Amino acid sequence: MSDLVSLPEIERAAERIAGVAVRTPLVPFSRDPAPAAAGAPALLVKAESLQPVGAFKLRGAYSAISSLDPEERERGVVTHSSGNHAQAVAYAARALGIRAVLVMPHTAPVVKVEACVALGAEVVHVEPTAEARAETADKLAAAHGFALIPPYDDARVIAGQGTTGLEIVQDRPDVDVVLVPVSGGGLIAGVSAAVRALRPEARIVGVEPELAADARDSMAAGRPVGWAAEETGRTIADALRVQRIGDLPYAHMRAHVDGVVTVTEDEIRQAMRRLAREARLIAEPAGAVATAAYLYHRAELPEGRTYVSILSGGNVDPALLLDVLSRPRGEGGQGRG
């Protein structure tokens, strides 16, 4: 327990990222305000898609990089990511005037790769496996002296992501249930640490695609369980294709998280469409999973009056977004992004 990120660490991270990351709003999700007035459960969406890089990852990346000493900054940074963390590292490095090298799978969405290059980062493409990404980043760090900025298995990153939870409770002290997308686990680790410290009675639930349910399996097994890249690669939610939750995030989940719910590919697409039409928010597939859990799996969630779903990112391929939005209501479609 002593290795878990504390509330003071998250509060210090909030000070570091102030003025860089946006304090995103809690957007009401409701076509008709009458049910809320009648006392029915209310859903608020934490719109992390409104960050400068279109995803929550800026919080952790800037928190970690800004904590480096001057000598480390001068040598530059390296990371591995499927897209959103890479873009966040590129943005943070550019803001701090340092070099950034990004190891990305060749299957990463073009929109995310192009955004990284536009920010001045150098991109190294590798096979879409966790091993290839991590090994290449480690080799580059050793060869060039780069500071490694892990995408999720790092206390500095987790503290930065935890500022999302800090803001949720500050803005809605009555929050009952917080729904958090799970990939490598950095976001849910930080959010759960903040929420548990500030509102112990609130419940924290992780959400992931049923085609990439390693976190669900890990919680059931009592240890981190990995999935093959071929399995996680089936989901449309490219940002949630991490094959195994990180060790430090897993420790936070065991300590703070109340459960994990999975959603289908069709439910993810339907949630993307409803977020756009009803909340006027653009969500990439990974960003829609938490809202999908509320919309289609309410019976599996803890009871409450105020729910918050974290819309973790909005960096969606334009062609995929057009396909999702153009389908008739109720028709989710199949396939990968």
Short mmCIF file of N, CA, C and O in Angstrom, two decimals, residues 76-81 85 101-104 124-126 129-151:
data_model
loop_
_atom_site.label_atom_id
_atom_site.label_comp_id
_atom_site.label_asym_id
_atom_site.label_seq_id
_atom_site.Cartn_x
_atom_site.Cartn_y
_atom_site.Cartn_z
N GLY A 76 16.42 14.74 -23.60
CA GLY A 76 15.20 14.40 -24.31
C GLY A 76 14.47 13.23 -23.67
O GLY A 76 14.94 12.62 -22.70
N VAL A 77 13.30 12.89 -24.23
CA VAL A 77 12.47 11.84 -23.67
C VAL A 77 12.06 10.85 -24.76
O VAL A 77 12.05 11.17 -25.94
N VAL A 78 11.72 9.65 -24.33
CA VAL A 78 11.22 8.62 -25.24
C VAL A 78 10.04 7.94 -24.57
O VAL A 78 9.98 7.84 -23.33
N THR A 79 9.09 7.49 -25.36
CA THR A 79 7.96 6.74 -24.83
C THR A 79 7.49 5.74 -25.87
O THR A 79 7.92 5.77 -27.03
N HIS A 80 6.58 4.86 -25.46
CA HIS A 80 5.92 3.96 -26.40
C HIS A 80 4.42 4.07 -26.18
O HIS A 80 3.95 4.14 -25.04
N SER A 81 3.66 4.09 -27.26
CA SER A 81 2.23 4.35 -27.15
C SER A 81 1.54 4.03 -28.46
O SER A 81 2.13 4.13 -29.53
N HIS A 85 -1.04 8.78 -25.68
CA HIS A 85 0.08 9.12 -24.79
C HIS A 85 1.24 9.67 -25.60
O HIS A 85 1.92 10.61 -25.17
N VAL A 101 11.04 11.33 -28.73
CA VAL A 101 11.04 10.21 -29.66
C VAL A 101 9.91 9.28 -29.23
O VAL A 101 9.81 8.90 -28.06
N LEU A 102 9.07 8.90 -30.19
CA LEU A 102 7.87 8.13 -29.90
C LEU A 102 7.90 6.78 -30.61
O LEU A 102 8.03 6.74 -31.83
N VAL A 103 7.78 5.70 -29.86
CA VAL A 103 7.72 4.37 -30.43
C VAL A 103 6.24 4.00 -30.54
O VAL A 103 5.54 3.89 -29.53
N MET A 104 5.76 3.81 -31.79
CA MET A 104 4.34 3.59 -32.03
C MET A 104 4.13 2.35 -32.90
O MET A 104 4.94 2.10 -33.81
N VAL A 124 9.03 6.30 -34.36
CA VAL A 124 9.64 5.03 -34.73
C VAL A 124 8.53 3.99 -34.73
O VAL A 124 7.89 3.74 -33.70
N HIS A 125 8.28 3.37 -35.89
CA HIS A 125 7.21 2.38 -36.00
C HIS A 125 7.72 0.98 -35.68
O HIS A 125 8.82 0.60 -36.08
N VAL A 126 6.89 0.20 -34.95
CA VAL A 126 7.24 -1.18 -34.60
C VAL A 126 6.01 -2.06 -34.76
O VAL A 126 4.91 -1.58 -35.05
N THR A 129 2.86 -5.09 -30.77
CA THR A 129 2.86 -5.91 -29.56
C THR A 129 3.48 -5.09 -28.43
O THR A 129 4.32 -4.21 -28.67
N ALA A 130 3.06 -5.38 -27.21
CA ALA A 130 3.59 -4.66 -26.05
C ALA A 130 5.09 -4.87 -25.93
O ALA A 130 5.83 -3.94 -25.57
N GLU A 131 5.55 -6.09 -26.24
CA GLU A 131 6.98 -6.39 -26.12
C GLU A 131 7.80 -5.55 -27.09
O GLU A 131 8.84 -4.98 -26.71
N ALA A 132 7.37 -5.46 -28.34
CA ALA A 132 8.12 -4.71 -29.34
C ALA A 132 8.20 -3.23 -28.97
O ALA A 132 9.25 -2.60 -29.10
N ARG A 133 7.10 -2.70 -28.51
CA ARG A 133 7.07 -1.28 -28.15
C ARG A 133 7.98 -0.99 -26.97
O ARG A 133 8.82 -0.08 -27.02
N ALA A 134 7.84 -1.77 -25.91
CA ALA A 134 8.62 -1.51 -24.69
C ALA A 134 10.11 -1.76 -24.92
O ALA A 134 10.96 -0.97 -24.47
N GLU A 135 10.45 -2.84 -25.62
CA GLU A 135 11.86 -3.15 -25.86
C GLU A 135 12.54 -2.08 -26.70
O GLU A 135 13.68 -1.68 -26.42
N THR A 136 11.86 -1.59 -27.72
CA THR A 136 12.44 -0.55 -28.57
C THR A 136 12.65 0.73 -27.79
O THR A 136 13.69 1.39 -27.91
N ALA A 137 11.67 1.11 -26.98
CA ALA A 137 11.80 2.32 -26.17
C ALA A 137 12.95 2.19 -25.18
O ALA A 137 13.74 3.14 -24.99
N ASP A 138 13.08 1.03 -24.56
CA ASP A 138 14.18 0.81 -23.61
C ASP A 138 15.54 0.92 -24.30
O ASP A 138 16.49 1.51 -23.76
N LYS A 139 15.65 0.34 -25.50
CA LYS A 139 16.92 0.39 -26.24
C LYS A 139 17.28 1.82 -26.63
O LYS A 139 18.44 2.23 -26.53
N LEU A 140 16.30 2.59 -27.05
CA LEU A 140 16.55 3.98 -27.42
C LEU A 140 16.97 4.80 -26.20
O LEU A 140 17.86 5.65 -26.28
N ALA A 141 16.32 4.53 -25.06
CA ALA A 141 16.68 5.25 -23.83
C ALA A 141 18.12 4.94 -23.44
O ALA A 141 18.89 5.85 -23.07
N ALA A 142 18.51 3.67 -23.53
CA ALA A 142 19.87 3.27 -23.15
C ALA A 142 20.90 3.83 -24.11
O ALA A 142 22.00 4.26 -23.70
N ALA A 143 20.58 3.84 -25.40
CA ALA A 143 21.55 4.27 -26.41
C ALA A 143 21.76 5.77 -26.43
O ALA A 143 22.87 6.26 -26.69
N HIS A 144 20.72 6.54 -26.16
CA HIS A 144 20.80 8.00 -26.30
C HIS A 144 20.65 8.78 -25.00
O HIS A 144 20.75 10.01 -25.02
N GLY A 145 20.40 8.09 -23.91
CA GLY A 145 20.26 8.78 -22.63
C GLY A 145 18.91 9.46 -22.45
O GLY A 145 18.75 10.31 -21.57
N PHE A 146 17.93 9.06 -23.26
CA PHE A 146 16.60 9.66 -23.12
C PHE A 146 15.97 9.24 -21.79
O PHE A 146 16.18 8.13 -21.31
N ALA A 147 15.17 10.13 -21.23
CA ALA A 147 14.37 9.77 -20.06
C ALA A 147 13.12 9.04 -20.55
O ALA A 147 12.42 9.52 -21.44
N LEU A 148 12.87 7.86 -20.00
CA LEU A 148 11.72 7.08 -20.41
C LEU A 148 10.47 7.57 -19.68
O LEU A 148 10.46 7.68 -18.44
N ILE A 149 9.43 7.88 -20.44
CA ILE A 149 8.15 8.31 -19.87
C ILE A 149 7.13 7.23 -20.17
O ILE A 149 6.50 7.21 -21.23
N PRO A 150 6.94 6.27 -19.25
CA PRO A 150 6.02 5.15 -19.51
C PRO A 150 4.60 5.65 -19.70
O PRO A 150 4.21 6.69 -19.14
N PRO A 151 3.79 4.93 -20.46
CA PRO A 151 2.42 5.38 -20.70
C PRO A 151 1.48 5.22 -19.52
O PRO A 151 0.47 5.92 -19.44
#
